[in-house]
PDB file of C-alpha atoms in Angstrom:
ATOM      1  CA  UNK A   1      11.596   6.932  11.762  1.00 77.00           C
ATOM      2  CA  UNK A   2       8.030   7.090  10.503  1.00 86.00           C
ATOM      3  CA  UNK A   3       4.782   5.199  12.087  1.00 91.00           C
ATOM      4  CA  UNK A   4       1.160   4.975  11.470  1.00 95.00           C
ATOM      5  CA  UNK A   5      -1.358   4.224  13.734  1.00 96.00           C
ATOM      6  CA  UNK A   6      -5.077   3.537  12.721  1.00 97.00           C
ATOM      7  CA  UNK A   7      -7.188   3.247  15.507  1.00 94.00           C
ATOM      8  CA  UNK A   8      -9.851   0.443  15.055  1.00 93.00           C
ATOM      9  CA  UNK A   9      -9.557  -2.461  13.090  1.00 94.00           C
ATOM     10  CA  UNK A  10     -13.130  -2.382  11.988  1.00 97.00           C
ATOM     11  CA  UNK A  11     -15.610   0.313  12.013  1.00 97.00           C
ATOM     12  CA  UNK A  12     -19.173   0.068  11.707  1.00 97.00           C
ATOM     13  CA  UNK A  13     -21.808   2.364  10.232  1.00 97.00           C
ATOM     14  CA  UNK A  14     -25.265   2.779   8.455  1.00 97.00           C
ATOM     15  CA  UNK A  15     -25.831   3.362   5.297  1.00 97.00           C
ATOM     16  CA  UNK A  16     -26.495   7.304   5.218  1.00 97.00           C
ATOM     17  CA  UNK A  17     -24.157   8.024   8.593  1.00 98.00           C
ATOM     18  CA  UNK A  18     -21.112   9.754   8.905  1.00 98.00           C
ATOM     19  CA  UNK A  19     -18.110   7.748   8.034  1.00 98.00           C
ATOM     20  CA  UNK A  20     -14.972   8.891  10.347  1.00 98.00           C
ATOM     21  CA  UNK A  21     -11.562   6.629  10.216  1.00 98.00           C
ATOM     22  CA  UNK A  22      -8.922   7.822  12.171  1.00 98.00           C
ATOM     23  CA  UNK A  23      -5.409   8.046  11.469  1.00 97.00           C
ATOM     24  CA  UNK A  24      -2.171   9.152  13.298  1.00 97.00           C
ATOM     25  CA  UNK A  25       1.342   9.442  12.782  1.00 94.00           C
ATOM     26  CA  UNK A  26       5.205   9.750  13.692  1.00 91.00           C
ATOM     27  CA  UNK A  27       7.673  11.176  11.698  1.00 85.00           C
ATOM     28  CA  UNK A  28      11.100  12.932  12.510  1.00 79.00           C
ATOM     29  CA  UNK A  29      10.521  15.533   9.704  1.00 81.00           C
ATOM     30  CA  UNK A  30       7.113  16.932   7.578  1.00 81.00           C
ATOM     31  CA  UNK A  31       5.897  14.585   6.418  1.00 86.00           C
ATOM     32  CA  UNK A  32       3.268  13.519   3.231  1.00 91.00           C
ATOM     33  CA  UNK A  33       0.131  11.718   4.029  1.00 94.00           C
ATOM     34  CA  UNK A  34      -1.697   9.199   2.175  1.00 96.00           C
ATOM     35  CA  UNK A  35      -5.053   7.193   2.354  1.00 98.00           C
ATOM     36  CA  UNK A  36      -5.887   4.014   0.137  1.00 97.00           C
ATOM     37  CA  UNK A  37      -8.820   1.788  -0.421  1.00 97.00           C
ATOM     38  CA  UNK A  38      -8.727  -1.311  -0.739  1.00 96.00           C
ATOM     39  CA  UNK A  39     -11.693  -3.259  -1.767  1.00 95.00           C
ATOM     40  CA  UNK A  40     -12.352  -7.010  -1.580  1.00 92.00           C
ATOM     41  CA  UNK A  41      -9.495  -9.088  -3.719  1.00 89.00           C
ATOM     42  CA  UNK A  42      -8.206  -5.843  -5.447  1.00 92.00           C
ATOM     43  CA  UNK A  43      -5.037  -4.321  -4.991  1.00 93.00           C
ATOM     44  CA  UNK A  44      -4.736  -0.446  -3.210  1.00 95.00           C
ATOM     45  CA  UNK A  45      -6.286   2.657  -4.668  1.00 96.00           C
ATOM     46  CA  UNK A  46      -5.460   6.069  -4.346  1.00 96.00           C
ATOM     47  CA  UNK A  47      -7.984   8.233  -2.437  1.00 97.00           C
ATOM     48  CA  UNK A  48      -6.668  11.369  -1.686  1.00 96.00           C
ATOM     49  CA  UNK A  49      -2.976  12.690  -0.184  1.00 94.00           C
ATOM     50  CA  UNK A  50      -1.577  15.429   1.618  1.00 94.00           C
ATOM     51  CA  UNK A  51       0.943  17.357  -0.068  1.00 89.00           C
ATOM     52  CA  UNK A  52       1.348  20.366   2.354  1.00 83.00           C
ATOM     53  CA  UNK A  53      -0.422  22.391  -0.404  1.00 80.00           C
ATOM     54  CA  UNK A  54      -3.788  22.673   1.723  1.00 88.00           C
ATOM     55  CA  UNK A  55      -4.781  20.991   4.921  1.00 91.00           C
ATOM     56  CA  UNK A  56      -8.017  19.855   3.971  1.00 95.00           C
ATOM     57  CA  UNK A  57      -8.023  17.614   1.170  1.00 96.00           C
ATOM     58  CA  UNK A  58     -10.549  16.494  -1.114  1.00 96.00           C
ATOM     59  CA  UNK A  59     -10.452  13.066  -2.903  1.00 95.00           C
ATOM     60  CA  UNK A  60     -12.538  10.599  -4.156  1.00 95.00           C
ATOM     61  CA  UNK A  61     -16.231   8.945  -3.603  1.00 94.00           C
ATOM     62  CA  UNK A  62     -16.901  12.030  -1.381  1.00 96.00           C
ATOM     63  CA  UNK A  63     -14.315  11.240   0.855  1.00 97.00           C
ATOM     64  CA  UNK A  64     -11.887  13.978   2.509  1.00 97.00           C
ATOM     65  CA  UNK A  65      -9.309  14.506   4.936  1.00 97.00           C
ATOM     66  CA  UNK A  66      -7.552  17.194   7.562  1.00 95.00           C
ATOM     67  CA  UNK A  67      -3.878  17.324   8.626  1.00 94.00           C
ATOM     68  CA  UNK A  68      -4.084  18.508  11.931  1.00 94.00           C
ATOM     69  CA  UNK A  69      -0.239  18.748  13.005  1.00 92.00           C
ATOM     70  CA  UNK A  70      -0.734  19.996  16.534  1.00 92.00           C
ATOM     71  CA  UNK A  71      -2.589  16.466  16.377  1.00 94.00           C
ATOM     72  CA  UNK A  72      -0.344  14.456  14.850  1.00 94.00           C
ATOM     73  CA  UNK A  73      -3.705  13.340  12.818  1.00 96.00           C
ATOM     74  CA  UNK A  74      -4.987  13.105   9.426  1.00 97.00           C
ATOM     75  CA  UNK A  75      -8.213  11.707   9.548  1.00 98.00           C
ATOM     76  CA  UNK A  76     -10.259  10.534   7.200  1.00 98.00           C
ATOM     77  CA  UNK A  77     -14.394  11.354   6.814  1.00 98.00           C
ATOM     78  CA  UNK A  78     -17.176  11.189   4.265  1.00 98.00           C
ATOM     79  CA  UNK A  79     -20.999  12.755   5.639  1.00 97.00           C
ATOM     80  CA  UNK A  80     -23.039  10.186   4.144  1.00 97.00           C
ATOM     81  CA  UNK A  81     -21.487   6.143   3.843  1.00 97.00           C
ATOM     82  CA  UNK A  82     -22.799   4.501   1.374  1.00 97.00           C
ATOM     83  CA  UNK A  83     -22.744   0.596   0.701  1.00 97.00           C
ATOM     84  CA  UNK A  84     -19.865   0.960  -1.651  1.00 96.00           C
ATOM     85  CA  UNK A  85     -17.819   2.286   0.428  1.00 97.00           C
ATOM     86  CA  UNK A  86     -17.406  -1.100   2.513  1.00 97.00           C
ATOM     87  CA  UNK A  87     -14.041  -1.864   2.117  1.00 97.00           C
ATOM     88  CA  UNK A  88     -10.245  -1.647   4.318  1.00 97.00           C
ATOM     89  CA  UNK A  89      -8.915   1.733   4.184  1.00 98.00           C
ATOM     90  CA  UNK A  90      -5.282   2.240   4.645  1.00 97.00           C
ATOM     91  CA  UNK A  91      -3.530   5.353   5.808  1.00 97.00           C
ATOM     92  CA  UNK A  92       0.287   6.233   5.135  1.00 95.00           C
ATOM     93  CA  UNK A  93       2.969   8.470   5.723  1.00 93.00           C
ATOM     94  CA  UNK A  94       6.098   9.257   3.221  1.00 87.00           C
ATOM     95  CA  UNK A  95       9.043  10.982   5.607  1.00 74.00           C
ATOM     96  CA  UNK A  96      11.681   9.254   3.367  1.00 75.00           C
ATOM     97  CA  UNK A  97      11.044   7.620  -0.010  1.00 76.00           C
ATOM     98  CA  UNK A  98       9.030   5.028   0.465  1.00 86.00           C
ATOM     99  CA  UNK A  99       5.714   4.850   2.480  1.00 90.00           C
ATOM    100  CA  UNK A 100       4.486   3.000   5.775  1.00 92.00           C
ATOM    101  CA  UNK A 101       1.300   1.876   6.140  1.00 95.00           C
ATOM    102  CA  UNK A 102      -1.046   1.723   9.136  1.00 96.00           C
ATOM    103  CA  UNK A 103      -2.692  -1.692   9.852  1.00 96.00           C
ATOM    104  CA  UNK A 104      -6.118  -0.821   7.962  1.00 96.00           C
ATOM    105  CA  UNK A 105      -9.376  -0.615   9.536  1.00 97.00           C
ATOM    106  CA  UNK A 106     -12.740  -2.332   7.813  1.00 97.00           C
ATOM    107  CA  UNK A 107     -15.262  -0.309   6.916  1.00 98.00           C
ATOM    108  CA  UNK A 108     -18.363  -1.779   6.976  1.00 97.00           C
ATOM    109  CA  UNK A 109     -22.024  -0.693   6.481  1.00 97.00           C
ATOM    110  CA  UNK A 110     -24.948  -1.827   6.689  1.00 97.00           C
ATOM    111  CA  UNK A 111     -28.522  -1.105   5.149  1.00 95.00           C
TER     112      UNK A 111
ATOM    113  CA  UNK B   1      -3.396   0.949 -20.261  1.00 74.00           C
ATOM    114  CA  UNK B   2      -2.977  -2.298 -18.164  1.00 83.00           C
ATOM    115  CA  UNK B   3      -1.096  -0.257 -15.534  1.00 95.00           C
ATOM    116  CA  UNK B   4       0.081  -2.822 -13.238  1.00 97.00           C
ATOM    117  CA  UNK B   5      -0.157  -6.806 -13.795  1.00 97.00           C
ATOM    118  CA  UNK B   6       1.272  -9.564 -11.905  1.00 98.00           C
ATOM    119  CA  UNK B   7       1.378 -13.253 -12.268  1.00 97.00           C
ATOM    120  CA  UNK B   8       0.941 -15.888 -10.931  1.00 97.00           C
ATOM    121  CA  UNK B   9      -2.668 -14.941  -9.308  1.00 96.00           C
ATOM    122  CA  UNK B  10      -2.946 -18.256  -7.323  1.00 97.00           C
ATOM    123  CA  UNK B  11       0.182 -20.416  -5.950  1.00 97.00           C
ATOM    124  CA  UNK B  12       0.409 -23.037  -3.427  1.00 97.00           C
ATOM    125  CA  UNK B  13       4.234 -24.329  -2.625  1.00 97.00           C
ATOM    126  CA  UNK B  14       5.541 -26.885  -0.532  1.00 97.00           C
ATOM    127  CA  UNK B  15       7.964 -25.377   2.127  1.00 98.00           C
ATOM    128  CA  UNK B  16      11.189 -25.282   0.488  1.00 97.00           C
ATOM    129  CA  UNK B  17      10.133 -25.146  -3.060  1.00 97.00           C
ATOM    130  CA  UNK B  18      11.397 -22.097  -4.621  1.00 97.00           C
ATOM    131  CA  UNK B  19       9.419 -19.332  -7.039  1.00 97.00           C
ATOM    132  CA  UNK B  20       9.317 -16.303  -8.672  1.00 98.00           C
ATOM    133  CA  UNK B  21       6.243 -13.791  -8.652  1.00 98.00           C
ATOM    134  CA  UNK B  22       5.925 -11.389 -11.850  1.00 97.00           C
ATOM    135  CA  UNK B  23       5.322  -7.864 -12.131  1.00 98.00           C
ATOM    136  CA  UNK B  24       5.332  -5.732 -15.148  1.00 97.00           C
ATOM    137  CA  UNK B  25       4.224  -1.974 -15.136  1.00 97.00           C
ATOM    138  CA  UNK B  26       3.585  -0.143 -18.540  1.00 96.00           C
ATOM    139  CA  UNK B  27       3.221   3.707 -17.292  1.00 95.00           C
ATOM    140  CA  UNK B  28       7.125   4.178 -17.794  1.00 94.00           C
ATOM    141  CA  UNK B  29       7.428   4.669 -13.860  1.00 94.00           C
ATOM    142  CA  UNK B  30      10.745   4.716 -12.707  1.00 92.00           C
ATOM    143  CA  UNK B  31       9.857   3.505  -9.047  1.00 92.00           C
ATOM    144  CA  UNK B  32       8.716  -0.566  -8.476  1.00 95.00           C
ATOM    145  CA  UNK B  33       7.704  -1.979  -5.159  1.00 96.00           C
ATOM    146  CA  UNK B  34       7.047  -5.251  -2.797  1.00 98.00           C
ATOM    147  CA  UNK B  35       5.054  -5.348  -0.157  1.00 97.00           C
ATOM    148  CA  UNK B  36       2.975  -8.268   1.665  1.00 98.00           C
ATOM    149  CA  UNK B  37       0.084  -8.320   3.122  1.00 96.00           C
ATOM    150  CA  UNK B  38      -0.867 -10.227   6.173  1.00 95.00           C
ATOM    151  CA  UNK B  39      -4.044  -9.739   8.229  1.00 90.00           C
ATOM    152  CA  UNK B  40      -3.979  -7.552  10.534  1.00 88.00           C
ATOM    153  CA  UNK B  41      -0.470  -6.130   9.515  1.00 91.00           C
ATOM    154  CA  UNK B  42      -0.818  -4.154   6.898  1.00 92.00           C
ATOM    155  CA  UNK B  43       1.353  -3.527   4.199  1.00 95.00           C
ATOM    156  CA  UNK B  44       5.198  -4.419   4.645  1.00 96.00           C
ATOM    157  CA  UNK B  45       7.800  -3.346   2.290  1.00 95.00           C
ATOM    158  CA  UNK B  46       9.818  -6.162   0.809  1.00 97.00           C
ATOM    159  CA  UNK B  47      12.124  -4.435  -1.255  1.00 96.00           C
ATOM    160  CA  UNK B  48      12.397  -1.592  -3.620  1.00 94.00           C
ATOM    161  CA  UNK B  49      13.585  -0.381  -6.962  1.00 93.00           C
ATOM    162  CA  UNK B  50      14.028   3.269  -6.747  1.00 88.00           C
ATOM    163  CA  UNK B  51      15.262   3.214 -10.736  1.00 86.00           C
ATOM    164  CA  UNK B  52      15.800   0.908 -13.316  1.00 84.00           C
ATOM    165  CA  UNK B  53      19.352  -0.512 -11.818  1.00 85.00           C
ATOM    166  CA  UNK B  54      18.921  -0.192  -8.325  1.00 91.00           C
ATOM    167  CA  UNK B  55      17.235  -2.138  -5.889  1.00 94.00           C
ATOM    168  CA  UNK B  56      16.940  -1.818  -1.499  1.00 93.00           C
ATOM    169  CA  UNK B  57      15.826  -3.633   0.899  1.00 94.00           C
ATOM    170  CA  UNK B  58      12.746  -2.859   2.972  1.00 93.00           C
ATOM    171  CA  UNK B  59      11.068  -3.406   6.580  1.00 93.00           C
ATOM    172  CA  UNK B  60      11.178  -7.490   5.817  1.00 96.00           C
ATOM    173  CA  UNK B  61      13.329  -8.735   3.306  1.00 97.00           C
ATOM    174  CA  UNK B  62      14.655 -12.163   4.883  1.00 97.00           C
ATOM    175  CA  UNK B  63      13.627 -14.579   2.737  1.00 96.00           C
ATOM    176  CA  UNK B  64      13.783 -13.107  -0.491  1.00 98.00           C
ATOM    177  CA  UNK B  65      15.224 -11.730  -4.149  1.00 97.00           C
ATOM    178  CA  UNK B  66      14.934  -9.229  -6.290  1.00 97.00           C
ATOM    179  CA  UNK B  67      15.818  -8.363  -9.683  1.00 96.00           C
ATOM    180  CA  UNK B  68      15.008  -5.211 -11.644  1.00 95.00           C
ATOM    181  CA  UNK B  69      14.600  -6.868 -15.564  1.00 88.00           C
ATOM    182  CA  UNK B  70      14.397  -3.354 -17.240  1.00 94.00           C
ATOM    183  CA  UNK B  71      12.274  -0.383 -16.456  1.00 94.00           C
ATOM    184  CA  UNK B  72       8.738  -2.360 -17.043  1.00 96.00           C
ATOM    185  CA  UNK B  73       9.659  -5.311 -14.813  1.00 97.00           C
ATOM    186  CA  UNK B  74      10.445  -6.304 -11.447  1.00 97.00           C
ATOM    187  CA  UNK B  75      10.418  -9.899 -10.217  1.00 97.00           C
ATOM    188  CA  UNK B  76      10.493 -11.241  -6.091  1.00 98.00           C
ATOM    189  CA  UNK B  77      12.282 -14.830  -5.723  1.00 98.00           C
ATOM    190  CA  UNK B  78      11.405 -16.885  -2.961  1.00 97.00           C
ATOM    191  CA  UNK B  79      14.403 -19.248  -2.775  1.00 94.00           C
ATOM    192  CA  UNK B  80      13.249 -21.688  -0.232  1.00 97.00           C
ATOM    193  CA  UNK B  81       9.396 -21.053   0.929  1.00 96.00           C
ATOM    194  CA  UNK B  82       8.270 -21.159   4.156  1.00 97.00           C
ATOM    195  CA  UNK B  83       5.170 -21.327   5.556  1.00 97.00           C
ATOM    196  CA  UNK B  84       5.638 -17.809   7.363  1.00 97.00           C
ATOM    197  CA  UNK B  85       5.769 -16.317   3.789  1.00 98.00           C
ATOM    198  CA  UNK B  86       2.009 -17.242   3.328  1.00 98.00           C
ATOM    199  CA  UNK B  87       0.767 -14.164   2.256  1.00 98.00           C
ATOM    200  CA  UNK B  88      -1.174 -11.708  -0.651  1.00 97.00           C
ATOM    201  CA  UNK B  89       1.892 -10.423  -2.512  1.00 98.00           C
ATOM    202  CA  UNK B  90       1.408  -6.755  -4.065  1.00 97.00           C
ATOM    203  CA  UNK B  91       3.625  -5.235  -6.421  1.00 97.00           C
ATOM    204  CA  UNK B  92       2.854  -1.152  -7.153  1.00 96.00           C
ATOM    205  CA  UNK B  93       4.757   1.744  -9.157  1.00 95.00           C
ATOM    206  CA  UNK B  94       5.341   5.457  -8.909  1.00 93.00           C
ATOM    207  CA  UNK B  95       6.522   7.415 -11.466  1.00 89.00           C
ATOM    208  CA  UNK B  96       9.075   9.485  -9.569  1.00 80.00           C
ATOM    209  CA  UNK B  97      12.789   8.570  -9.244  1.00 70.00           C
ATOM    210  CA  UNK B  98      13.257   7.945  -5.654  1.00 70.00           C
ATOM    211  CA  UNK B  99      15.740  11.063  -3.797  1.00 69.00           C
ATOM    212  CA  UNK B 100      15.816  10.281  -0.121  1.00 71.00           C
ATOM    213  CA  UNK B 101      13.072  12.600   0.714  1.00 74.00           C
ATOM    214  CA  UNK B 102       9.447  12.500   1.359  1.00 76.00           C
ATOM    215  CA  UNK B 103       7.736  11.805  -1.795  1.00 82.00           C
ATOM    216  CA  UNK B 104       4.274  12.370  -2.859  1.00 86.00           C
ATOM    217  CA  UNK B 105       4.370  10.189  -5.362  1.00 87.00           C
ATOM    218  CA  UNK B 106       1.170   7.883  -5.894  1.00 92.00           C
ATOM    219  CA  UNK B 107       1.762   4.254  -6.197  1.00 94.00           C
ATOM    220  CA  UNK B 108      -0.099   2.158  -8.215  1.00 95.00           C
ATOM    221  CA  UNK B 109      -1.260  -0.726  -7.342  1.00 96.00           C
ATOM    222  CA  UNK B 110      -1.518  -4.559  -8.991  1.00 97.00           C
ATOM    223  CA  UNK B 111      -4.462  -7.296  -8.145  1.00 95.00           C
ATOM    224  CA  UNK B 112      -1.981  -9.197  -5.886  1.00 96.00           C
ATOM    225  CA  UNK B 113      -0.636 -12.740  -5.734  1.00 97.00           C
ATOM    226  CA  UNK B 114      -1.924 -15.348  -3.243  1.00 97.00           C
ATOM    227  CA  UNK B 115       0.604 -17.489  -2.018  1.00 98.00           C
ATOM    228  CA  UNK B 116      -0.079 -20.453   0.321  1.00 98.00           C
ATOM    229  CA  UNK B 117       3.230 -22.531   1.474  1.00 97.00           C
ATOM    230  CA  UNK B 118       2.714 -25.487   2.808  1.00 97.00           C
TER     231      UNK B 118
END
């Protein structure tokens, strides 16, 4: 079986803070990570994945990510939120061949 | 590219009218998904076409259909609406044909379908 647990449904920051959004899962074997954006009436976007090639990934918009698996975790940070980045950001784990999704948590910043 | 496009954007049923949502992918992926999203919820997989042929059932797929047209397009039937199936609709694609395994596979996302059931 494979979970995902985002803790927070919303998360609030300033414009110019440090964005953190955490993420943890469950999975009977290694598994790949995922986090997606979603922003308002658009379908999900790709920001960056963990592929067991390097712990700490890189993606998009600044944004990055570390598998801890002593943790269980794969959280997701950026050093500086901007106003763009208010949106829902989903994290998701692939043990089998299709993913699971957390239950999002809104970003939102303010000026 | 249009990547991934579904229709209808905007539906409203009465409960028991039937429908079928749209989706049509032109990256040649081999992999086409359902999922709905309710607030607070997530995503939930509806069902799944791991290649052009095949089809599975995901975490909820009471209440619906499937049918994999050809490689491009993959359609979700909702026999007899219910109000429970109010929802935003998302169909995605990944290029990889699906083994069993983990995959790292990106999925690719459509604008959605809102669906209201009265």
């Amino acid at each position: 079986a494979q979970s995902v647990t985002q803790l927070g449904s919303h998360v609030s920051v300033s414009e110019g803070a440090l964005v953190l959004l955490r993420c943890n899962y469950s999975s009977s074997v290694p598994p790949y990570l995922f986090w997606y954006v979603q922003y308002p009436n658009q379908g999900l976007q790709l920001l960056l994945k963990y592929t067991s090639a390097a712990t700490l990934v890189k993606g998009i918009n600044g944004f990055e990510a570390e598998f801890k698996k002593s943790e269980t975790s794969f959280h997701l940070t950026k050093p500086s939120a901007h106003m763009s980045d208010a949106a829902e950001y989903f994290c998701a784990v692939s043990s089998y061949s299709t993913l699971t999704f957390g239950k999002g948590t809104m970003l939102l910043v303010s000026p | 590219n249009a990547g991934v496009t579904q229709t209808p954007k905007f539906q409203v049923l009465k409960t028991g009218q039937s429908m079928t949502l749209q989706c049509a992918q032109d990256m040649n992926h081999n992999s086409m998904y359902w999922y709905r999203q309710d607030p607070g919820m997530g995503l939930r997989l509806i069902y799944y076409s791991a290649s052009e042929g095949t089809t599975d059932k995901g975490e909820v797929p009471n209440g619906y259909n499937v049918s994999r047209l050809n490689k491009r397009e993959f359609s979700l039937r909702l026999e007899s609406a219910a109000p429970s199936q109010t929802s935003v609709y998302f169909c995605a694609s990944s290029e990889a044909l699906l083994a069993g395994g983990p995959s790292t596979d990106t999925q690719y996302f459509g604008p959605g379908t809102r669906l209201t059931v009265l």
